[in-house]
PDB file of N, CA and C in Angstrom:
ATOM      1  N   UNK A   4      -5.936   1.773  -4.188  1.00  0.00           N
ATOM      2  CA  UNK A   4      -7.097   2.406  -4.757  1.00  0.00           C
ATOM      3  C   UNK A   4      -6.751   3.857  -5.101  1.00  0.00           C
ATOM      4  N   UNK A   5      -7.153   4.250  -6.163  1.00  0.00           N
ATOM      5  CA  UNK A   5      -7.110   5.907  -6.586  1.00  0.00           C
ATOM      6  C   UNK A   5      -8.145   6.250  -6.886  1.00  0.00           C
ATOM      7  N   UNK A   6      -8.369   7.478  -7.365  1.00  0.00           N
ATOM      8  CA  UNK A   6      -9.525   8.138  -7.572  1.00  0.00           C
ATOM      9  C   UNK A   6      -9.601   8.544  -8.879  1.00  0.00           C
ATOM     10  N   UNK A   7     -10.812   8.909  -9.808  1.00  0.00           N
ATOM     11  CA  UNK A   7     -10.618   8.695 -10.704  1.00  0.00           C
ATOM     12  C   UNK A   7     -11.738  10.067 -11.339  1.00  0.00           C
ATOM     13  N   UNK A   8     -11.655  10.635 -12.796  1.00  0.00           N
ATOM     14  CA  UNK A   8     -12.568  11.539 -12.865  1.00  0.00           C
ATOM     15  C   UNK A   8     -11.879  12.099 -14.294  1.00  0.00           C
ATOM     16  N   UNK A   9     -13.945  12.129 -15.001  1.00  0.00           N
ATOM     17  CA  UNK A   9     -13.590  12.810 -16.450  1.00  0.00           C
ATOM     18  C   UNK A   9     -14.716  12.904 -16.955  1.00  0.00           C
ATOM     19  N   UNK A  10     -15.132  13.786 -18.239  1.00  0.00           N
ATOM     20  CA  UNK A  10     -15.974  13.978 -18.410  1.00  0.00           C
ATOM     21  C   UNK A  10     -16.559  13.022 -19.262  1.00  0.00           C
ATOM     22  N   UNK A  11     -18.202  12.481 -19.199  1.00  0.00           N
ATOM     23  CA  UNK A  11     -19.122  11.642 -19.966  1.00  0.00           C
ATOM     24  C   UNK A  11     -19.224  12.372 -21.616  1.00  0.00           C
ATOM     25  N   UNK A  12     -19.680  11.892 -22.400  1.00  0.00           N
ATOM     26  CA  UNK A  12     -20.485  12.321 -23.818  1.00  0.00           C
ATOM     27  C   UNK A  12     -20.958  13.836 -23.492  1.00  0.00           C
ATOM     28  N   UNK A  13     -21.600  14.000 -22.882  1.00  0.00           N
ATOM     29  CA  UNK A  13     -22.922  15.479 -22.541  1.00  0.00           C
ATOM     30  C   UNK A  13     -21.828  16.046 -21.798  1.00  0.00           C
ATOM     31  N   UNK A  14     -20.416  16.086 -21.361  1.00  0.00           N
ATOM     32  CA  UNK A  14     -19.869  16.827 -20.551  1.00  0.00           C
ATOM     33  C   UNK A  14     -19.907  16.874 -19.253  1.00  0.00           C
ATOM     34  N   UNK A  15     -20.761  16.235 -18.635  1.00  0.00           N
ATOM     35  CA  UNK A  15     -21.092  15.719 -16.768  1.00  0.00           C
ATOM     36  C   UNK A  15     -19.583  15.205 -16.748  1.00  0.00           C
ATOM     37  N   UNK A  16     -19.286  15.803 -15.451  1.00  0.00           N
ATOM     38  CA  UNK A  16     -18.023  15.299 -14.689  1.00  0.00           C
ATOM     39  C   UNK A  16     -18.420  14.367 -13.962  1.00  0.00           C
ATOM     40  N   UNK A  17     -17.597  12.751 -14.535  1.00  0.00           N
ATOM     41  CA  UNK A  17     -18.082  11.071 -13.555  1.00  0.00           C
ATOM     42  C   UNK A  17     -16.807  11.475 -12.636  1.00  0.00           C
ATOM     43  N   UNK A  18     -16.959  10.208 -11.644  1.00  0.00           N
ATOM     44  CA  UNK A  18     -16.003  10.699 -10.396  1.00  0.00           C
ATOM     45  C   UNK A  18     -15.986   8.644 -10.440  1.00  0.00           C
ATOM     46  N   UNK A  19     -14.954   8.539  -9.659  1.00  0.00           N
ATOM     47  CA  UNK A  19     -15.067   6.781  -9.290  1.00  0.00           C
ATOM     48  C   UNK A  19     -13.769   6.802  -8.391  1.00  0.00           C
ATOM     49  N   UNK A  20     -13.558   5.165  -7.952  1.00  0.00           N
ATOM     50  CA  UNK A  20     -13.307   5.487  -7.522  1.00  0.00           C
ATOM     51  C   UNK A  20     -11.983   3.823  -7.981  1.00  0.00           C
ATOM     52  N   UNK A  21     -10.847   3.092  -8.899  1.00  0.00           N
ATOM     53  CA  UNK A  21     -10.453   2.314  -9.389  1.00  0.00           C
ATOM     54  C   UNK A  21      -9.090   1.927  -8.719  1.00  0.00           C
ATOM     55  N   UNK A  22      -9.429   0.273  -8.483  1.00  0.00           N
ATOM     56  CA  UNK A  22      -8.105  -0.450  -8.461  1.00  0.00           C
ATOM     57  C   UNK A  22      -6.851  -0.297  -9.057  1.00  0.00           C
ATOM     58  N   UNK A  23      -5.617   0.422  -8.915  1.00  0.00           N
ATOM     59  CA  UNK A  23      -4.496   0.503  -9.423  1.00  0.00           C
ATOM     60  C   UNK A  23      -3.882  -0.912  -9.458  1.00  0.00           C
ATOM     61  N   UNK A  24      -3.340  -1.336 -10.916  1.00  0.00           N
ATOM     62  CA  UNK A  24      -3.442  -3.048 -10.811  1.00  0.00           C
ATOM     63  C   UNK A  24      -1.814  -2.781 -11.570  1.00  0.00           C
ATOM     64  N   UNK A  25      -1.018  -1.925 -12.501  1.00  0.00           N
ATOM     65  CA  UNK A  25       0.130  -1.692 -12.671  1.00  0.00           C
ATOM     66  C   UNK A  25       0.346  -0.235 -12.897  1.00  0.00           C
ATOM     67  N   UNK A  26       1.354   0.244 -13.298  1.00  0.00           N
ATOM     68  CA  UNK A  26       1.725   1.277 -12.811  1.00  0.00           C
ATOM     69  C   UNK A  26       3.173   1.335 -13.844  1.00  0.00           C
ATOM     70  N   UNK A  27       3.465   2.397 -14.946  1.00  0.00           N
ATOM     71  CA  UNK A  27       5.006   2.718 -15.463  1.00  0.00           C
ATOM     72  C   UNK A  27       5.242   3.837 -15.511  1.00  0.00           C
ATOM     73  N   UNK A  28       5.964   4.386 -16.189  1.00  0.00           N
ATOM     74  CA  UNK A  28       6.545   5.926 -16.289  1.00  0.00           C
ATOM     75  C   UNK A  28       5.625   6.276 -17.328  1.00  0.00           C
ATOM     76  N   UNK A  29       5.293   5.723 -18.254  1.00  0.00           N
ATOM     77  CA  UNK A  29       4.317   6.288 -19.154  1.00  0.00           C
ATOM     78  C   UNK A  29       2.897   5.915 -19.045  1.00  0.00           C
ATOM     79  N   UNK A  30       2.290   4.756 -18.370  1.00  0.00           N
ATOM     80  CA  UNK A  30       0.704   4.277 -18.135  1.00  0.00           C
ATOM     81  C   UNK A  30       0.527   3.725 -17.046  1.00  0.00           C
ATOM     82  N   UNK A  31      -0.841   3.160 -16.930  1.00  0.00           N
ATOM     83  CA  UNK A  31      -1.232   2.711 -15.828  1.00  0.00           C
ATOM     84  C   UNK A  31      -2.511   1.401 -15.852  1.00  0.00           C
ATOM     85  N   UNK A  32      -2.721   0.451 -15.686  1.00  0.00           N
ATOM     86  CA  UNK A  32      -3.897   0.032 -16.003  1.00  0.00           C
ATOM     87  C   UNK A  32      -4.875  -0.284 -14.643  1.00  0.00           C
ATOM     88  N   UNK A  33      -6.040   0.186 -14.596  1.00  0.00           N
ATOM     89  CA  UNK A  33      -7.023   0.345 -13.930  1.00  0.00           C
ATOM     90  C   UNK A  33      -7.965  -0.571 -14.074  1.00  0.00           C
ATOM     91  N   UNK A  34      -8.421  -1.356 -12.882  1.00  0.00           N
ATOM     92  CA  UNK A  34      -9.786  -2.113 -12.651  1.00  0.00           C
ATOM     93  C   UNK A  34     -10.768  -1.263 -12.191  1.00  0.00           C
ATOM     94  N   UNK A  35     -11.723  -1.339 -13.113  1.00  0.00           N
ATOM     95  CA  UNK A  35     -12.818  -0.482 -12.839  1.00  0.00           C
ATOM     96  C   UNK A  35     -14.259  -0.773 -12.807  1.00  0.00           C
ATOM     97  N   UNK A  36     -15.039  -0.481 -12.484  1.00  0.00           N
ATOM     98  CA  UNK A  36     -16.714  -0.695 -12.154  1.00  0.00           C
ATOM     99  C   UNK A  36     -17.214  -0.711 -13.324  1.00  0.00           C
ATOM    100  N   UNK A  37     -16.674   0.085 -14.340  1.00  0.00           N
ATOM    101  CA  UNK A  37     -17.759   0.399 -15.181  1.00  0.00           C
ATOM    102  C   UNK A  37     -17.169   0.867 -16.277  1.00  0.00           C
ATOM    103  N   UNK A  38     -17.573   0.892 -17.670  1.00  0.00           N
ATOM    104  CA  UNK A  38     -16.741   0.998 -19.010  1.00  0.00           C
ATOM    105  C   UNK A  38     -16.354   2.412 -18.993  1.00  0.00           C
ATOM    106  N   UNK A  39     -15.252   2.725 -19.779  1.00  0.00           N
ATOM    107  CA  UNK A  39     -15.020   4.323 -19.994  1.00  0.00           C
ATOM    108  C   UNK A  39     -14.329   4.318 -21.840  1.00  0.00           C
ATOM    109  N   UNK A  40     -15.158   5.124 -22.651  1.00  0.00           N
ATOM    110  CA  UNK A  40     -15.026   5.300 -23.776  1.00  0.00           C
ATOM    111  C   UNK A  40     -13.178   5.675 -24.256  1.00  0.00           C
ATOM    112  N   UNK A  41     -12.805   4.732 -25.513  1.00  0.00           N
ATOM    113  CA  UNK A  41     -11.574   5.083 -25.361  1.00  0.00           C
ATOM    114  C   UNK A  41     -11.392   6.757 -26.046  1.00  0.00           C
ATOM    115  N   UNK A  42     -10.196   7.117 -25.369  1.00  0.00           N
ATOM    116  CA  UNK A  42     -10.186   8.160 -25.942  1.00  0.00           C
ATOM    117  C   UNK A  42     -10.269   9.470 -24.940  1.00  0.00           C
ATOM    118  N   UNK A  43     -10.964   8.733 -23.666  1.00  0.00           N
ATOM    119  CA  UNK A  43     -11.639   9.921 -22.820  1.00  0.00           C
ATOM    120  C   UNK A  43     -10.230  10.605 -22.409  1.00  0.00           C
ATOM    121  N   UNK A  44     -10.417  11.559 -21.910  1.00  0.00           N
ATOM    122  CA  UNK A  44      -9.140  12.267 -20.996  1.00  0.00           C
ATOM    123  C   UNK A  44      -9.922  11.926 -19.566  1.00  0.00           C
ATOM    124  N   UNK A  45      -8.570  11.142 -18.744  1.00  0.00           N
ATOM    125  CA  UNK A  45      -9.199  10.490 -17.441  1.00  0.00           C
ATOM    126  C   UNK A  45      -7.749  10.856 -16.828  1.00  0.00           C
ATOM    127  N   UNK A  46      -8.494  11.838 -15.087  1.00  0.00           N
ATOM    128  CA  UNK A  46      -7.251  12.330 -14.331  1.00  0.00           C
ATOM    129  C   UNK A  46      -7.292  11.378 -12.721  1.00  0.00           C
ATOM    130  N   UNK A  47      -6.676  10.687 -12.771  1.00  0.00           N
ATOM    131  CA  UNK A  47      -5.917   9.390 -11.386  1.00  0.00           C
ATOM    132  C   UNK A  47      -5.224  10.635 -10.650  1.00  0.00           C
ATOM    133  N   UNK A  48      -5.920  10.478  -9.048  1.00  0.00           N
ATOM    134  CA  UNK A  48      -5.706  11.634  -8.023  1.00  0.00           C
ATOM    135  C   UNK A  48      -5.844  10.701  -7.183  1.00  0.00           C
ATOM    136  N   UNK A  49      -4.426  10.924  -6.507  1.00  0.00           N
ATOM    137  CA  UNK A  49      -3.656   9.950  -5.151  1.00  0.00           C
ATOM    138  C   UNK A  49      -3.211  10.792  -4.177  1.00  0.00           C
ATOM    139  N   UNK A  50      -2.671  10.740  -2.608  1.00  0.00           N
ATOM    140  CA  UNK A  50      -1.974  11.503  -1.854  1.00  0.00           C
ATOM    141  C   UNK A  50      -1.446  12.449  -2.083  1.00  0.00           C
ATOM    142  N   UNK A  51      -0.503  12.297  -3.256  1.00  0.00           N
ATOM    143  CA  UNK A  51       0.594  13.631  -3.294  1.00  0.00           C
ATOM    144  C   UNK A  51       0.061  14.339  -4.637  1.00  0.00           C
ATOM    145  N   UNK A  52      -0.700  13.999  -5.232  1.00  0.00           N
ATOM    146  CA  UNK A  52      -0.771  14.245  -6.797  1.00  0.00           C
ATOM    147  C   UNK A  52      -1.609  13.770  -7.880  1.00  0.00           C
ATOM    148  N   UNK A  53      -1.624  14.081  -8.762  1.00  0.00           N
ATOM    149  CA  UNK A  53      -2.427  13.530  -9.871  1.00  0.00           C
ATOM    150  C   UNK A  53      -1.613  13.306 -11.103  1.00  0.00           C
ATOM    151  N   UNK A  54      -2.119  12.070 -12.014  1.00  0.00           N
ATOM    152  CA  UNK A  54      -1.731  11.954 -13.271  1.00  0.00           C
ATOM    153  C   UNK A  54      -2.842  12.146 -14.085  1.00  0.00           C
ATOM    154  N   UNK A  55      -2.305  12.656 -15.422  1.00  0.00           N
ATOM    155  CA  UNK A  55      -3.494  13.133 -16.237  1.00  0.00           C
ATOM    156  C   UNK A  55      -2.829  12.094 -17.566  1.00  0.00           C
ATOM    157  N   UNK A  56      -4.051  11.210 -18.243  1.00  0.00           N
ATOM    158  CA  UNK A  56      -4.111  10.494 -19.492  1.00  0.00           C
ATOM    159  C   UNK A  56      -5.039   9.926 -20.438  1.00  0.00           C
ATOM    160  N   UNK A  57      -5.143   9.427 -21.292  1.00  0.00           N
ATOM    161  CA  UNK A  57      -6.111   8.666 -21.918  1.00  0.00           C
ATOM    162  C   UNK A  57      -6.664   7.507 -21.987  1.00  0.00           C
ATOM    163  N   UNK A  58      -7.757   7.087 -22.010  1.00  0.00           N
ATOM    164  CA  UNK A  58      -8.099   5.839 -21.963  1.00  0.00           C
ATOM    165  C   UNK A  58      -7.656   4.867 -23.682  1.00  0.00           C
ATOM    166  N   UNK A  59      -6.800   4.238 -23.535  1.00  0.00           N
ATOM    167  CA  UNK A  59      -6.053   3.567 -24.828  1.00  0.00           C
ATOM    168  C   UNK A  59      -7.062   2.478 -25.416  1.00  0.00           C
ATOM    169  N   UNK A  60      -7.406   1.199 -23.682  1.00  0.00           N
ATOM    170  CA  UNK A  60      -8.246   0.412 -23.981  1.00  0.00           C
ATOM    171  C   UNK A  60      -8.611  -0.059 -23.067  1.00  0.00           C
ATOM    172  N   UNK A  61     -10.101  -0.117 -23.291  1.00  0.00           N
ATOM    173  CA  UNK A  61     -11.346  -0.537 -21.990  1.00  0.00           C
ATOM    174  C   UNK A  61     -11.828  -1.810 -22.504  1.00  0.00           C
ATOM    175  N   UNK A  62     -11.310  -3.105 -21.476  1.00  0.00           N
ATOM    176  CA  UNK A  62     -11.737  -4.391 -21.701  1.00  0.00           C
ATOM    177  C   UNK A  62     -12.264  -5.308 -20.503  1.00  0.00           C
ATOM    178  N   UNK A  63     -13.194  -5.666 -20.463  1.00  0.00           N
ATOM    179  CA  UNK A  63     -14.245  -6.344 -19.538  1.00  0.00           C
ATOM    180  C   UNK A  63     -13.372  -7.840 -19.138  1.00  0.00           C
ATOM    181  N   UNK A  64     -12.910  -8.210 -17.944  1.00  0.00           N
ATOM    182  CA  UNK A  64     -13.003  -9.259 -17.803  1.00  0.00           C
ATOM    183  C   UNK A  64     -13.451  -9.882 -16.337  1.00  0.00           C
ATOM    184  N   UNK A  65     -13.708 -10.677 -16.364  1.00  0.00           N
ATOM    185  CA  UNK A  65     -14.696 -11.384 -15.088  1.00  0.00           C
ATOM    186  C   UNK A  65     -15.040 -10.731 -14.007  1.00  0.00           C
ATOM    187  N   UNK A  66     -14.212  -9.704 -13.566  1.00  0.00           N
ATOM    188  CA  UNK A  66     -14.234  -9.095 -12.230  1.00  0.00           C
ATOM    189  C   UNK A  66     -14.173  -7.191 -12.659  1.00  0.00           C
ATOM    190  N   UNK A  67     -14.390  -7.152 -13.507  1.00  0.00           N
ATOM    191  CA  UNK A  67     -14.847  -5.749 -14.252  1.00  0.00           C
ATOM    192  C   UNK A  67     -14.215  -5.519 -15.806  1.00  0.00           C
ATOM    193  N   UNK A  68     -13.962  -4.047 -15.339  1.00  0.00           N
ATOM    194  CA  UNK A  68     -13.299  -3.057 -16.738  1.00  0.00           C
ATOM    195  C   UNK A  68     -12.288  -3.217 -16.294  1.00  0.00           C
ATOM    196  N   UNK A  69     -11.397  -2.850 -16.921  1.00  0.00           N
ATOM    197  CA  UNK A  69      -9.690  -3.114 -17.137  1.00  0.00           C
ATOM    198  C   UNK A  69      -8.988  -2.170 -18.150  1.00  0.00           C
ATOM    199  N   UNK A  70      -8.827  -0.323 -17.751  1.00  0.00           N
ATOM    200  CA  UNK A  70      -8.670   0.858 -18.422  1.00  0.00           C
ATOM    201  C   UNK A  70      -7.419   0.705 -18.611  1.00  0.00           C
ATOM    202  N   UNK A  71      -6.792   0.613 -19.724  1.00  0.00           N
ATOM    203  CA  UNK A  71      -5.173   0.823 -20.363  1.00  0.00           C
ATOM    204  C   UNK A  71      -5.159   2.445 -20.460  1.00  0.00           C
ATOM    205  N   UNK A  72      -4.557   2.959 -19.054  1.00  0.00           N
ATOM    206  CA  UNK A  72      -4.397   4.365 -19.591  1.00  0.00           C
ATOM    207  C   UNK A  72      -3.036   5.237 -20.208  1.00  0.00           C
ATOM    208  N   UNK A  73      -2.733   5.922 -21.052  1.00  0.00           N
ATOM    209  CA  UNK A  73      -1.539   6.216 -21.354  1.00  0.00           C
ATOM    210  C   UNK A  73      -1.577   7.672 -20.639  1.00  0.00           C
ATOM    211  N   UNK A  74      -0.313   8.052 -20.227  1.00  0.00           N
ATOM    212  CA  UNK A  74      -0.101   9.182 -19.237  1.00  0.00           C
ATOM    213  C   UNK A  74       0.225  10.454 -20.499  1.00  0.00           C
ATOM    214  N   UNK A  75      -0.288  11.910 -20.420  1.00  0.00           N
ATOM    215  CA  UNK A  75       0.266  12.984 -21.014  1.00  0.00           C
ATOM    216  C   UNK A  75       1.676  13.470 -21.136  1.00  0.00           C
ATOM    217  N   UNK A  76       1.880  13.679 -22.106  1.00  0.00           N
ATOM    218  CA  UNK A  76       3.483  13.955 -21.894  1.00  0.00           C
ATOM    219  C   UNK A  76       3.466  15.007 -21.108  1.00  0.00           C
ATOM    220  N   UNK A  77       4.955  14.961 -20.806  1.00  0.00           N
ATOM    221  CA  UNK A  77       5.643  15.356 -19.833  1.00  0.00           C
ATOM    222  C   UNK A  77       5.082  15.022 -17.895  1.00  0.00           C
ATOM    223  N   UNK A  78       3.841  13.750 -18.299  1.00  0.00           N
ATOM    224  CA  UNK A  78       3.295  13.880 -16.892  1.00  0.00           C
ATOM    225  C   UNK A  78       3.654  12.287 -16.436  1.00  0.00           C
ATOM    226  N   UNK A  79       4.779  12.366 -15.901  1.00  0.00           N
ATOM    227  CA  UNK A  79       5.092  10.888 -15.513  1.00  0.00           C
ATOM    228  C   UNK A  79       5.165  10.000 -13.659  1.00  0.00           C
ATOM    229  N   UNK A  80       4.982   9.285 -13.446  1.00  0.00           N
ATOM    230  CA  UNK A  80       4.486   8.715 -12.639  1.00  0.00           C
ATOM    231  C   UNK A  80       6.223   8.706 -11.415  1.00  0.00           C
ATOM    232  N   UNK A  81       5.807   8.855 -10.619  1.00  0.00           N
ATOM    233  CA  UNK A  81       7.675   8.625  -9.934  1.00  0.00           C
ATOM    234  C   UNK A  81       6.884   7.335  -8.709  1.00  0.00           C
ATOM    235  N   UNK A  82       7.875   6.487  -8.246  1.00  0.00           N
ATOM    236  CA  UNK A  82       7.809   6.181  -7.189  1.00  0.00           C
ATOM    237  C   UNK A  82       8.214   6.853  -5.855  1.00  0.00           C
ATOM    238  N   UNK A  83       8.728   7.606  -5.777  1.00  0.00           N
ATOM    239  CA  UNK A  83       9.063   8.832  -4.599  1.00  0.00           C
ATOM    240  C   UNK A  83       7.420   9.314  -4.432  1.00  0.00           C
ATOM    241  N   UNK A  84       7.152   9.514  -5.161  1.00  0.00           N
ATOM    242  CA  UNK A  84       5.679  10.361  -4.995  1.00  0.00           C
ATOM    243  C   UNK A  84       4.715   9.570  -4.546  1.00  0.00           C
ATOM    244  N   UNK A  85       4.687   8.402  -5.141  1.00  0.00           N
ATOM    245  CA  UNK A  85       3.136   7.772  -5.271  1.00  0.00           C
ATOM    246  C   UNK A  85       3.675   6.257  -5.459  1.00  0.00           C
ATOM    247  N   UNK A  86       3.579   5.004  -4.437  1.00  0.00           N
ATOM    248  CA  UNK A  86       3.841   3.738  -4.666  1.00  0.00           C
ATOM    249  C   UNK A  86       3.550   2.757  -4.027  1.00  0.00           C
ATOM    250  N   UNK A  87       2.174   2.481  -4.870  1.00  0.00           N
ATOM    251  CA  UNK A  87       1.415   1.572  -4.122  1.00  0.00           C
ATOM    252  C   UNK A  87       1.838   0.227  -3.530  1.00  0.00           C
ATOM    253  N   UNK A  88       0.933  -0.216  -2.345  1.00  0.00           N
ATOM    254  CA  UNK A  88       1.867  -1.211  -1.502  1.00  0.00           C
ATOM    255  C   UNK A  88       1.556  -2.855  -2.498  1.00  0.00           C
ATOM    256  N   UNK A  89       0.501  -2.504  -3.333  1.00  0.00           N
ATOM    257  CA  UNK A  89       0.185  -3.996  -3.661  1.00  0.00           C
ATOM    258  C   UNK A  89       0.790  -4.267  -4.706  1.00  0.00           C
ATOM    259  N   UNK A  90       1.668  -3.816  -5.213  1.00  0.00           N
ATOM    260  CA  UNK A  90       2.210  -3.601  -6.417  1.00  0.00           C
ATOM    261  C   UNK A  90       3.856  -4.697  -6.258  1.00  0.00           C
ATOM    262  N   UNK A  91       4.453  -5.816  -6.844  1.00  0.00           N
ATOM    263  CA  UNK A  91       5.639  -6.048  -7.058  1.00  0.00           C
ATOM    264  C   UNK A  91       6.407  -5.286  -7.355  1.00  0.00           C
ATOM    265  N   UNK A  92       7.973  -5.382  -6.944  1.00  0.00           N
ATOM    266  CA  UNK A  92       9.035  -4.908  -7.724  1.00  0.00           C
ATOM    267  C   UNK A  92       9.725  -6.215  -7.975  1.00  0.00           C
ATOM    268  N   UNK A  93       9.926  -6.094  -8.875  1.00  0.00           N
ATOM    269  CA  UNK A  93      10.689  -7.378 -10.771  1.00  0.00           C
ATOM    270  C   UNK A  93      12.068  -7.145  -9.551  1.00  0.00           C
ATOM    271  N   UNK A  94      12.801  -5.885  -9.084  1.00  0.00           N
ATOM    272  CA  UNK A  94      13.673  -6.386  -8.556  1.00  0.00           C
ATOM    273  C   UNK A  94      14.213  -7.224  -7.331  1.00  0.00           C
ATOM    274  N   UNK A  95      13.191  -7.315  -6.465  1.00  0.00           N
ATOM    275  CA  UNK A  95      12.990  -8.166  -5.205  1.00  0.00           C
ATOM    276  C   UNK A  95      12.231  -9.522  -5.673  1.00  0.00           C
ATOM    277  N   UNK A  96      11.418  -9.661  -6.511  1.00  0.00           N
ATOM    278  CA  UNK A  96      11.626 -10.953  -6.690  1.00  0.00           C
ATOM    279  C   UNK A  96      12.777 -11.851  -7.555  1.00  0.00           C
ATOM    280  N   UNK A  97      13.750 -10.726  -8.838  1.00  0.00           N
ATOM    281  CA  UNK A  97      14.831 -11.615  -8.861  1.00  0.00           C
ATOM    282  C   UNK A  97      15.882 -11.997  -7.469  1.00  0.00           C
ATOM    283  N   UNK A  98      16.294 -10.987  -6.768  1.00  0.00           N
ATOM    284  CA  UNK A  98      16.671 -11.178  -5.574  1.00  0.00           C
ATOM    285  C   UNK A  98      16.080 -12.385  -4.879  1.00  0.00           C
ATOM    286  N   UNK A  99      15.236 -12.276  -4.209  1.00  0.00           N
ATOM    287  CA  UNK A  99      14.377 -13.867  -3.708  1.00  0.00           C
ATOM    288  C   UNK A  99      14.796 -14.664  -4.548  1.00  0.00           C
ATOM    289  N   UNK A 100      14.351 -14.586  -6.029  1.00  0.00           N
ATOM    290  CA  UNK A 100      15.145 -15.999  -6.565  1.00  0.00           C
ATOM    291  C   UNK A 100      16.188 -16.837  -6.615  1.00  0.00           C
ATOM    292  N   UNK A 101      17.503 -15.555  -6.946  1.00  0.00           N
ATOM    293  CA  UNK A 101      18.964 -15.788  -6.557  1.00  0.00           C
ATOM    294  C   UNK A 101      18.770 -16.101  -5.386  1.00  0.00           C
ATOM    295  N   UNK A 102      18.325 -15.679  -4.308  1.00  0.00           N
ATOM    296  CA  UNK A 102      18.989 -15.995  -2.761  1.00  0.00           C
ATOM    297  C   UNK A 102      18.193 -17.861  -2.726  1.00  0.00           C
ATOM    298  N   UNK A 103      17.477 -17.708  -2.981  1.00  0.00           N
ATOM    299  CA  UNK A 103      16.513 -19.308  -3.040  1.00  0.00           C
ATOM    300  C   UNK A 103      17.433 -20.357  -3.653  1.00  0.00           C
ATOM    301  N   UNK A 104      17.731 -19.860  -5.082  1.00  0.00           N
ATOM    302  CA  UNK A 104      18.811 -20.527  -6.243  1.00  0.00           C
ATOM    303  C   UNK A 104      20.097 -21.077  -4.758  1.00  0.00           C
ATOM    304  N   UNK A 105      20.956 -20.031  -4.481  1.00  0.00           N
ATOM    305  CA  UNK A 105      21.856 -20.033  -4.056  1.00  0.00           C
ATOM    306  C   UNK A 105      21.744 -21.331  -2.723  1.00  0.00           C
ATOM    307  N   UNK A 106      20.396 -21.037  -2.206  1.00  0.00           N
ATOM    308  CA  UNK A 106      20.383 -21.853  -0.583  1.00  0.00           C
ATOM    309  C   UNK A 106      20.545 -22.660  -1.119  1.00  0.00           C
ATOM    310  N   UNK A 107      19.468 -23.470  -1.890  1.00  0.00           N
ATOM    311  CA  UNK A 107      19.278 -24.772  -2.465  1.00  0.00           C
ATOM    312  C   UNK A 107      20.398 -25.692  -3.274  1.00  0.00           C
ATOM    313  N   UNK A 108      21.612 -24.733  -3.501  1.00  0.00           N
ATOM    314  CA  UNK A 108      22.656 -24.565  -4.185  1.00  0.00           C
ATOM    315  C   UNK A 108      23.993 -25.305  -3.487  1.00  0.00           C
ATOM    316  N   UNK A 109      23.738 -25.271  -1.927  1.00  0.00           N
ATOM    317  CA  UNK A 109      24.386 -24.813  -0.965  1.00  0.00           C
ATOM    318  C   UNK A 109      23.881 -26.255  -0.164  1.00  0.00           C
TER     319      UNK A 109
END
């Protein structure tokens, strides 16, 4: 979960509070409660830090909003800093695979 915050139409600062569902060096996509206009400038504030980006594309599916955000340049995401536990790494599951491949192999 991260935190989330930007300004509405009239300028009111919203606050929330969104599911981190992926995560790259340049974006992020967010499950969220509630729609956010594309375009907005929306700042994701975690433990060590914040990323600042745009909302690309806000799409509704069964279990909410679903914010495609693109990150500001020069403001990129590290795993040293910030890396959420629910998140895969592509490289431990090829690993598991090979080692699976190999038993079964064997």
């Amino acid at each position: 979960m991260v935190d989330v915050q930007w300004k509405d139409k009239s300028g009111r600062i919203r606050k929330g509070v969104a599911n981190l569902e992926d995560i790259s060096l340049s974006g992020a996509c967010l499950q969220f409660d509630q729609p956010v206009p594309l375009q907005t400038d929306l700042r994701i504030s975690y433990p060590k830090g914040e990323l600042m980006g745009k909302v690309r594309y806000c799409v509704y599916r069964e279990i909410g909003y679903f914010l495609g955000i693109e990150f500001e340049p020069g403001c990129k995401w590290s795993a040293r800093h910030f890396k959420p536990q629910h998140l895969l790494d592509p490289r431990r599951l090829v690993i598991r695979s090979i080692n699976r491949a190999s038993k079964l192999a064997n």
